[in-house]
Structures are given as C-alpha cells and as structure tokens.
C-alpha cells in the first residue's frame, strides 16, 4: 500500500526530532519552508505538522510559530532509582493483608462493583530506619491463598512468578512520582517524619501484556531523604 505524502513527511520529520537534530524548545520549520523542502502543497504540510502536534512532538504557538516540545516524547529515556544505602540492609515487614472493594480502587483495577481486591501493606526499612510504606492493590483472582501467613506476600513479584508464571518486571506499567505533604498521618508516624516534612508519592499501575488486565495498582510513600534517581537518554 502506498504511503500518503503527509505521512512520509511526518515520519521523516519525526525521525529528525528523535535523532536530535532539534533541541527541546527549538523553533521548528515554518510551513513555507516545508512546502519548498518537500515540494508539496501547504495542505499536506499542515496535516503532517498537525499529526506531530497531536503525538506530542511539536507545539504550535499562535502568532509565533511551531516549536519542538519540551517533553521527552520520542526519546529513549532510562529512569532508575538510586538507593542511598546498601541493599543488604533492606528489610521488608508485611503489616496487613486485607480484602476490600472500595470503588476508587476497583476503578483503578478495572474491576466491577461486584469484584474484590486484596490490599497488602508493607514497610521497607534500611537497617532500623523505615524509608518506604508500600500499599499494593491486587485483584482477588491473583491471590491464591489469602489465608497464608503474611510472610507469604513479602515479595509480590515473586508470588506472581511462582503462582501464575507472570514476570512483573517484564510487564508494561506506568509510574508517577510527586512530592506530597498529604501523607496519611499513620504513615507519617511510621516513617518518623517531622511536621511539614514531605514524602514522595509513587503511584504505579502494572498491566498484563497484550490485554487490559491490571495486575497491580500500588501507592508508595517514600521518605524524602531516601529519594534520588538518575535519568539517561539516547544511549
């Protein structure tokens, strides 16, 4: 099938953006420049630009022109936590395993009002110092032995691997990090935070590849002193 002109232009321009010909925030080609560059009509150029805007590669500013998006759209970026202590000092304590059906979390897990999930609360410590409070919401279907001892759920990834042959680290997920001063009071006390000290709220949702099944929805509150990360791009 023949590729439309606008799509060929779109693909070529996207390749230029991904390979770093332009820096974030740079002014992009004008419509007239692209018309002459590709020897096509302005309608074709505008359609190609509109597609790149829709995909997040470009932004158009009224009266100023078209600019390269300041986001990292289209760039290969690696994000990794840097633990500020030796991993051999990392300890996990399971605080509770409880069945629930709060509508808020049913929605996050794409479950119906008649479904249930299990909430698993864990506290991680570096030596004797607690640094992250982890709350995982797992659909009931993925908890085979809810009556097992708490230690049975020390590693949720291990449970998925052993019980369902699902490797969570290989499944697609989305994760956000934000500074929050709205940490629940009980978690604030457990993490030994002083008044007005923040935590980093990490929200992660893991899906099963090639399906719309949510495997885990997690809310983690990390002590700000233990939060450090590294970003590498275009390697």
PDB file of C-alpha atoms in Angstrom:
ATOM      1  CA  UNK A   1       0.000   0.000   0.000  1.00  0.00           C
ATOM      2  CA  UNK A   2       1.325   3.413  -0.981  1.00  0.00           C
ATOM      3  CA  UNK A   3       2.081   5.666   1.989  1.00  0.00           C
ATOM      4  CA  UNK A   4       0.361   9.086   1.752  1.00  0.00           C
ATOM      5  CA  UNK A   5       2.632  12.098   1.218  1.00  0.00           C
ATOM      6  CA  UNK A   6       1.740  13.710   4.529  1.00  0.00           C
ATOM      7  CA  UNK A   7       2.655  10.509   6.372  1.00  0.00           C
ATOM      8  CA  UNK A   8       6.031  10.231   4.631  1.00  0.00           C
ATOM      9  CA  UNK A   9       6.768  13.816   5.642  1.00  0.00           C
ATOM     10  CA  UNK A  10       5.513  13.152   9.165  1.00  0.00           C
ATOM     11  CA  UNK A  11       7.787  10.099   9.511  1.00  0.00           C
ATOM     12  CA  UNK A  12      10.809  11.962   8.162  1.00  0.00           C
ATOM     13  CA  UNK A  13      10.280  14.921  10.493  1.00  0.00           C
ATOM     14  CA  UNK A  14       9.680  12.624  13.469  1.00  0.00           C
ATOM     15  CA  UNK A  15      12.967  10.881  12.728  1.00  0.00           C
ATOM     16  CA  UNK A  16      14.739  14.243  12.754  1.00  0.00           C
ATOM     17  CA  UNK A  17      13.198  15.025  16.143  1.00  0.00           C
ATOM     18  CA  UNK A  18      14.055  11.652  17.657  1.00  0.00           C
ATOM     19  CA  UNK A  19      17.662  11.653  16.419  1.00  0.00           C
ATOM     20  CA  UNK A  20      18.352  15.051  17.981  1.00  0.00           C
ATOM     21  CA  UNK A  21      18.518  17.411  15.028  1.00  0.00           C
ATOM     22  CA  UNK A  22      16.492  19.839  17.138  1.00  0.00           C
ATOM     23  CA  UNK A  23      16.737  20.525  20.875  1.00  0.00           C
ATOM     24  CA  UNK A  24      13.702  20.756  23.146  1.00  0.00           C
ATOM     25  CA  UNK A  25      12.095  24.172  22.763  1.00  0.00           C
ATOM     26  CA  UNK A  26      13.762  24.970  19.411  1.00  0.00           C
ATOM     27  CA  UNK A  27      11.752  26.737  16.761  1.00  0.00           C
ATOM     28  CA  UNK A  28      10.758  24.248  14.051  1.00  0.00           C
ATOM     29  CA  UNK A  29      10.463  24.613  10.285  1.00  0.00           C
ATOM     30  CA  UNK A  30       7.850  27.038   9.043  1.00  0.00           C
ATOM     31  CA  UNK A  31       5.063  25.799   6.779  1.00  0.00           C
ATOM     32  CA  UNK A  32       6.589  27.650   3.813  1.00  0.00           C
ATOM     33  CA  UNK A  33       9.996  26.051   4.443  1.00  0.00           C
ATOM     34  CA  UNK A  34       8.428  22.606   4.447  1.00  0.00           C
ATOM     35  CA  UNK A  35       6.400  23.310   1.295  1.00  0.00           C
ATOM     36  CA  UNK A  36       9.622  24.118  -0.578  1.00  0.00           C
ATOM     37  CA  UNK A  37      11.658  21.400   1.128  1.00  0.00           C
ATOM     38  CA  UNK A  38       9.275  18.593   0.158  1.00  0.00           C
ATOM     39  CA  UNK A  39       7.722  20.220  -2.918  1.00  0.00           C
ATOM     40  CA  UNK A  40       4.169  19.610  -1.713  1.00  0.00           C
ATOM     41  CA  UNK A  41       1.079  21.671  -1.014  1.00  0.00           C
ATOM     42  CA  UNK A  42       0.540  23.603   2.209  1.00  0.00           C
ATOM     43  CA  UNK A  43      -2.413  21.328   2.993  1.00  0.00           C
ATOM     44  CA  UNK A  44      -0.102  18.294   3.022  1.00  0.00           C
ATOM     45  CA  UNK A  45       2.416  20.089   5.236  1.00  0.00           C
ATOM     46  CA  UNK A  46      -0.226  21.263   7.687  1.00  0.00           C
ATOM     47  CA  UNK A  47      -1.604  17.740   8.035  1.00  0.00           C
ATOM     48  CA  UNK A  48       1.870  16.334   8.763  1.00  0.00           C
ATOM     49  CA  UNK A  49       2.510  19.049  11.353  1.00  0.00           C
ATOM     50  CA  UNK A  50      -0.878  18.530  12.976  1.00  0.00           C
ATOM     51  CA  UNK A  51      -0.136  14.828  13.406  1.00  0.00           C
ATOM     52  CA  UNK A  52       3.200  15.615  15.094  1.00  0.00           C
ATOM     53  CA  UNK A  53       1.448  18.100  17.380  1.00  0.00           C
ATOM     54  CA  UNK A  54      -1.195  15.508  18.255  1.00  0.00           C
ATOM     55  CA  UNK A  55       1.519  12.955  19.077  1.00  0.00           C
ATOM     56  CA  UNK A  56       3.291  15.416  21.364  1.00  0.00           C
ATOM     57  CA  UNK A  57       6.434  16.072  19.327  1.00  0.00           C
ATOM     58  CA  UNK A  58       5.600  19.684  18.461  1.00  0.00           C
ATOM     59  CA  UNK A  59       3.653  22.580  19.939  1.00  0.00           C
ATOM     60  CA  UNK A  60       2.147  25.433  17.940  1.00  0.00           C
ATOM     61  CA  UNK A  61       2.015  28.933  19.410  1.00  0.00           C
ATOM     62  CA  UNK A  62      -0.407  31.456  17.980  1.00  0.00           C
ATOM     63  CA  UNK A  63       1.476  34.199  16.135  1.00  0.00           C
ATOM     64  CA  UNK A  64       4.892  32.742  16.993  1.00  0.00           C
ATOM     65  CA  UNK A  65       5.217  29.529  15.018  1.00  0.00           C
ATOM     66  CA  UNK A  66       5.885  25.853  15.666  1.00  0.00           C
ATOM     67  CA  UNK A  67       8.290  24.660  18.348  1.00  0.00           C
ATOM     68  CA  UNK A  68       9.804  21.358  19.451  1.00  0.00           C
ATOM     69  CA  UNK A  69       8.072  20.042  22.547  1.00  0.00           C
ATOM     70  CA  UNK A  70       9.999  20.359  25.790  1.00  0.00           C
ATOM     71  CA  UNK A  71       8.839  16.891  26.848  1.00  0.00           C
ATOM     72  CA  UNK A  72      10.941  13.785  26.249  1.00  0.00           C
ATOM     73  CA  UNK A  73       8.441  12.449  23.748  1.00  0.00           C
ATOM     74  CA  UNK A  74      10.076  10.101  21.298  1.00  0.00           C
ATOM     75  CA  UNK A  75      13.429   9.994  23.054  1.00  0.00           C
ATOM     76  CA  UNK A  76      14.777   6.845  24.629  1.00  0.00           C
ATOM     77  CA  UNK A  77      14.995   7.641  28.323  1.00  0.00           C
ATOM     78  CA  UNK A  78      16.064   5.332  31.144  1.00  0.00           C
ATOM     79  CA  UNK A  79      14.975   6.165  34.659  1.00  0.00           C
ATOM     80  CA  UNK A  80      16.430   4.381  37.672  1.00  0.00           C
ATOM     81  CA  UNK A  81      16.206   4.799  41.430  1.00  0.00           C
ATOM     82  CA  UNK A  82      19.474   5.179  43.279  1.00  0.00           C
ATOM     83  CA  UNK A  83      19.227   3.561  46.688  1.00  0.00           C
ATOM     84  CA  UNK A  84      21.093   5.551  49.293  1.00  0.00           C
ATOM     85  CA  UNK A  85      22.063   2.534  51.372  1.00  0.00           C
ATOM     86  CA  UNK A  86      23.416  -0.959  50.896  1.00  0.00           C
ATOM     87  CA  UNK A  87      20.773  -3.353  49.566  1.00  0.00           C
ATOM     88  CA  UNK A  88      21.840  -5.931  52.139  1.00  0.00           C
ATOM     89  CA  UNK A  89      20.334  -3.603  54.765  1.00  0.00           C
ATOM     90  CA  UNK A  90      16.932  -3.611  53.049  1.00  0.00           C
ATOM     91  CA  UNK A  91      14.234  -5.331  55.120  1.00  0.00           C
ATOM     92  CA  UNK A  92      10.529  -5.844  54.417  1.00  0.00           C
ATOM     93  CA  UNK A  93       7.772  -6.225  57.000  1.00  0.00           C
ATOM     94  CA  UNK A  94       4.251  -7.201  55.961  1.00  0.00           C
ATOM     95  CA  UNK A  95       1.817  -5.183  58.040  1.00  0.00           C
ATOM     96  CA  UNK A  96      -1.540  -6.410  56.745  1.00  0.00           C
ATOM     97  CA  UNK A  97      -3.343  -8.374  54.036  1.00  0.00           C
ATOM     98  CA  UNK A  98      -6.995  -7.339  53.793  1.00  0.00           C
ATOM     99  CA  UNK A  99      -9.837  -7.904  51.353  1.00  0.00           C
ATOM    100  CA  UNK A 100     -11.633  -4.802  50.074  1.00  0.00           C
ATOM    101  CA  UNK A 101     -13.954  -3.336  47.463  1.00  0.00           C
ATOM    102  CA  UNK A 102     -13.566   0.441  47.697  1.00  0.00           C
ATOM    103  CA  UNK A 103     -14.971   1.863  44.417  1.00  0.00           C
ATOM    104  CA  UNK A 104     -11.886   4.052  43.965  1.00  0.00           C
ATOM    105  CA  UNK A 105      -9.544   1.084  43.758  1.00  0.00           C
ATOM    106  CA  UNK A 106     -11.973  -1.120  41.873  1.00  0.00           C
ATOM    107  CA  UNK A 107     -11.911   1.559  39.171  1.00  0.00           C
ATOM    108  CA  UNK A 108      -8.091   1.690  39.166  1.00  0.00           C
ATOM    109  CA  UNK A 109      -8.012  -2.098  38.754  1.00  0.00           C
ATOM    110  CA  UNK A 110     -10.739  -2.057  36.069  1.00  0.00           C
ATOM    111  CA  UNK A 111     -12.956  -4.270  38.228  1.00  0.00           C
ATOM    112  CA  UNK A 112     -16.736  -4.239  38.587  1.00  0.00           C
ATOM    113  CA  UNK A 113     -18.712  -3.257  41.681  1.00  0.00           C
ATOM    114  CA  UNK A 114     -19.194  -6.947  42.439  1.00  0.00           C
ATOM    115  CA  UNK A 115     -15.455  -7.704  42.421  1.00  0.00           C
ATOM    116  CA  UNK A 116     -12.946  -7.534  45.253  1.00  0.00           C
ATOM    117  CA  UNK A 117      -9.243  -6.950  45.662  1.00  0.00           C
ATOM    118  CA  UNK A 118      -6.645  -7.557  48.347  1.00  0.00           C
ATOM    119  CA  UNK A 119      -4.751  -4.684  49.882  1.00  0.00           C
ATOM    120  CA  UNK A 120      -1.257  -5.600  51.058  1.00  0.00           C
ATOM    121  CA  UNK A 121       0.598  -3.087  53.261  1.00  0.00           C
ATOM    122  CA  UNK A 122       4.363  -3.453  53.601  1.00  0.00           C
ATOM    123  CA  UNK A 123       7.051  -1.404  55.317  1.00  0.00           C
ATOM    124  CA  UNK A 124      10.591  -1.363  53.990  1.00  0.00           C
ATOM    125  CA  UNK A 125      13.483  -0.336  56.207  1.00  0.00           C
ATOM    126  CA  UNK A 126      17.143   0.415  55.666  1.00  0.00           C
ATOM    127  CA  UNK A 127      18.674  -1.176  58.705  1.00  0.00           C
ATOM    128  CA  UNK A 128      16.436   0.039  61.531  1.00  0.00           C
ATOM    129  CA  UNK A 129      15.179   3.100  59.683  1.00  0.00           C
ATOM    130  CA  UNK A 130      11.843   2.859  57.795  1.00  0.00           C
ATOM    131  CA  UNK A 131      12.011   4.579  54.430  1.00  0.00           C
ATOM    132  CA  UNK A 132       9.026   3.480  52.333  1.00  0.00           C
ATOM    133  CA  UNK A 133       5.448   2.433  53.038  1.00  0.00           C
ATOM    134  CA  UNK A 134       4.065   0.315  50.215  1.00  0.00           C
ATOM    135  CA  UNK A 135       0.376  -0.300  49.545  1.00  0.00           C
ATOM    136  CA  UNK A 136      -0.481  -2.801  46.815  1.00  0.00           C
ATOM    137  CA  UNK A 137      -3.954  -3.489  45.473  1.00  0.00           C
ATOM    138  CA  UNK A 138      -4.222  -6.880  43.764  1.00  0.00           C
ATOM    139  CA  UNK A 139      -7.345  -8.308  42.072  1.00  0.00           C
ATOM    140  CA  UNK A 140      -8.775 -11.183  44.112  1.00  0.00           C
ATOM    141  CA  UNK A 141      -8.185 -13.649  41.262  1.00  0.00           C
ATOM    142  CA  UNK A 142      -4.408 -13.247  41.710  1.00  0.00           C
ATOM    143  CA  UNK A 143      -4.389 -14.089  45.420  1.00  0.00           C
ATOM    144  CA  UNK A 144      -4.493 -17.887  45.571  1.00  0.00           C
ATOM    145  CA  UNK A 145      -4.014 -18.360  49.308  1.00  0.00           C
ATOM    146  CA  UNK A 146      -5.424 -15.365  51.206  1.00  0.00           C
ATOM    147  CA  UNK A 147      -5.239 -17.309  54.483  1.00  0.00           C
ATOM    148  CA  UNK A 148      -1.477 -17.817  54.173  1.00  0.00           C
ATOM    149  CA  UNK A 149       0.846 -16.143  56.652  1.00  0.00           C
ATOM    150  CA  UNK A 150       1.764 -12.520  55.996  1.00  0.00           C
ATOM    151  CA  UNK A 151       5.317 -13.517  55.100  1.00  0.00           C
ATOM    152  CA  UNK A 152       3.872 -15.368  52.115  1.00  0.00           C
ATOM    153  CA  UNK A 153       3.432 -11.945  50.459  1.00  0.00           C
ATOM    154  CA  UNK A 154       6.818 -10.483  51.301  1.00  0.00           C
ATOM    155  CA  UNK A 155       7.552 -10.243  47.571  1.00  0.00           C
ATOM    156  CA  UNK A 156       4.523  -9.638  45.381  1.00  0.00           C
ATOM    157  CA  UNK A 157       6.609 -10.076  42.241  1.00  0.00           C
ATOM    158  CA  UNK A 158       7.723 -13.470  43.495  1.00  0.00           C
ATOM    159  CA  UNK A 159       4.127 -14.500  44.132  1.00  0.00           C
ATOM    160  CA  UNK A 160       3.081 -13.609  40.591  1.00  0.00           C
ATOM    161  CA  UNK A 161       6.054 -15.526  39.225  1.00  0.00           C
ATOM    162  CA  UNK A 162       5.508 -18.686  41.284  1.00  0.00           C
ATOM    163  CA  UNK A 163       1.698 -18.749  41.188  1.00  0.00           C
ATOM    164  CA  UNK A 164       0.994 -17.546  37.639  1.00  0.00           C
ATOM    165  CA  UNK A 165       4.317 -17.554  35.770  1.00  0.00           C
ATOM    166  CA  UNK A 166       3.927 -13.796  35.361  1.00  0.00           C
ATOM    167  CA  UNK A 167       7.155 -11.791  35.470  1.00  0.00           C
ATOM    168  CA  UNK A 168       6.050  -8.414  36.743  1.00  0.00           C
ATOM    169  CA  UNK A 169       9.288  -6.642  35.843  1.00  0.00           C
ATOM    170  CA  UNK A 170       8.669  -7.534  32.184  1.00  0.00           C
ATOM    171  CA  UNK A 171       5.040  -6.410  32.100  1.00  0.00           C
ATOM    172  CA  UNK A 172       4.104  -2.883  30.891  1.00  0.00           C
ATOM    173  CA  UNK A 173       3.495  -0.306  33.589  1.00  0.00           C
ATOM    174  CA  UNK A 174       3.079   3.393  34.187  1.00  0.00           C
ATOM    175  CA  UNK A 175       4.540   5.191  37.180  1.00  0.00           C
ATOM    176  CA  UNK A 176       4.352   8.731  38.520  1.00  0.00           C
ATOM    177  CA  UNK A 177       6.361  10.440  41.271  1.00  0.00           C
ATOM    178  CA  UNK A 178       5.250  13.564  43.093  1.00  0.00           C
ATOM    179  CA  UNK A 179       6.213  15.413  46.241  1.00  0.00           C
ATOM    180  CA  UNK A 180       3.310  15.383  48.693  1.00  0.00           C
ATOM    181  CA  UNK A 181       2.624  16.888  52.090  1.00  0.00           C
ATOM    182  CA  UNK A 182      -0.647  14.958  52.287  1.00  0.00           C
ATOM    183  CA  UNK A 183       0.825  11.742  53.620  1.00  0.00           C
ATOM    184  CA  UNK A 184      -1.682   9.876  55.827  1.00  0.00           C
ATOM    185  CA  UNK A 185      -0.999  10.599  59.485  1.00  0.00           C
ATOM    186  CA  UNK A 186      -0.353   6.976  60.438  1.00  0.00           C
ATOM    187  CA  UNK A 187       2.213   6.593  57.637  1.00  0.00           C
ATOM    188  CA  UNK A 188       3.857   9.885  58.642  1.00  0.00           C
ATOM    189  CA  UNK A 189       4.377   8.494  62.130  1.00  0.00           C
ATOM    190  CA  UNK A 190       5.663   5.132  60.898  1.00  0.00           C
ATOM    191  CA  UNK A 191       8.209   6.853  58.648  1.00  0.00           C
ATOM    192  CA  UNK A 192       9.273   9.081  61.576  1.00  0.00           C
ATOM    193  CA  UNK A 193       8.603  12.265  59.644  1.00  0.00           C
ATOM    194  CA  UNK A 194       8.628  15.626  61.376  1.00  0.00           C
ATOM    195  CA  UNK A 195       5.903  18.191  60.889  1.00  0.00           C
ATOM    196  CA  UNK A 196       5.834  19.646  57.347  1.00  0.00           C
ATOM    197  CA  UNK A 197       8.299  17.053  56.017  1.00  0.00           C
ATOM    198  CA  UNK A 198       7.202  15.617  52.651  1.00  0.00           C
ATOM    199  CA  UNK A 199       7.172  12.163  51.166  1.00  0.00           C
ATOM    200  CA  UNK A 200       7.473  11.128  47.547  1.00  0.00           C
ATOM    201  CA  UNK A 201       4.237   9.510  46.431  1.00  0.00           C
ATOM    202  CA  UNK A 202       4.979   6.866  43.822  1.00  0.00           C
ATOM    203  CA  UNK A 203       1.930   5.514  42.003  1.00  0.00           C
ATOM    204  CA  UNK A 204       2.466   2.509  39.790  1.00  0.00           C
ATOM    205  CA  UNK A 205      -0.005   0.541  37.682  1.00  0.00           C
ATOM    206  CA  UNK A 206       1.113  -2.729  36.085  1.00  0.00           C
ATOM    207  CA  UNK A 207      -0.851  -4.318  33.255  1.00  0.00           C
ATOM    208  CA  UNK A 208      -0.662  -7.739  31.709  1.00  0.00           C
ATOM    209  CA  UNK A 209       0.887  -7.523  28.256  1.00  0.00           C
ATOM    210  CA  UNK A 210      -1.469  -7.846  25.281  1.00  0.00           C
ATOM    211  CA  UNK A 211      -4.545  -7.470  27.498  1.00  0.00           C
ATOM    212  CA  UNK A 212      -6.357  -4.834  29.516  1.00  0.00           C
ATOM    213  CA  UNK A 213      -5.995  -6.745  32.796  1.00  0.00           C
ATOM    214  CA  UNK A 214      -4.495  -4.738  35.666  1.00  0.00           C
ATOM    215  CA  UNK A 215      -2.193  -6.905  37.781  1.00  0.00           C
ATOM    216  CA  UNK A 216      -1.355  -4.386  40.487  1.00  0.00           C
ATOM    217  CA  UNK A 217      -2.119  -0.818  41.484  1.00  0.00           C
ATOM    218  CA  UNK A 218       0.381   0.476  44.049  1.00  0.00           C
ATOM    219  CA  UNK A 219       0.728   3.625  46.152  1.00  0.00           C
ATOM    220  CA  UNK A 220       4.100   4.002  47.838  1.00  0.00           C
ATOM    221  CA  UNK A 221       5.114   6.763  50.247  1.00  0.00           C
ATOM    222  CA  UNK A 222       8.882   7.207  50.320  1.00  0.00           C
ATOM    223  CA  UNK A 223      10.769   9.292  52.874  1.00  0.00           C
ATOM    224  CA  UNK A 224      12.205  12.296  51.038  1.00  0.00           C
ATOM    225  CA  UNK A 225      15.740  11.689  52.355  1.00  0.00           C
ATOM    226  CA  UNK A 226      15.843   8.361  50.505  1.00  0.00           C
ATOM    227  CA  UNK A 227      14.654   9.714  47.159  1.00  0.00           C
ATOM    228  CA  UNK A 228      17.247  10.007  44.424  1.00  0.00           C
ATOM    229  CA  UNK A 229      17.085   8.969  40.791  1.00  0.00           C
ATOM    230  CA  UNK A 230      19.133   9.033  37.610  1.00  0.00           C
ATOM    231  CA  UNK A 231      17.990   9.733  34.047  1.00  0.00           C
ATOM    232  CA  UNK A 232      19.973   8.703  30.986  1.00  0.00           C
ATOM    233  CA  UNK A 233      18.866   9.443  27.446  1.00  0.00           C
ATOM    234  CA  UNK A 234      19.686   8.463  23.866  1.00  0.00           C
ATOM    235  CA  UNK A 235      22.149   5.702  24.731  1.00  0.00           C
TER     236      UNK A 235
END
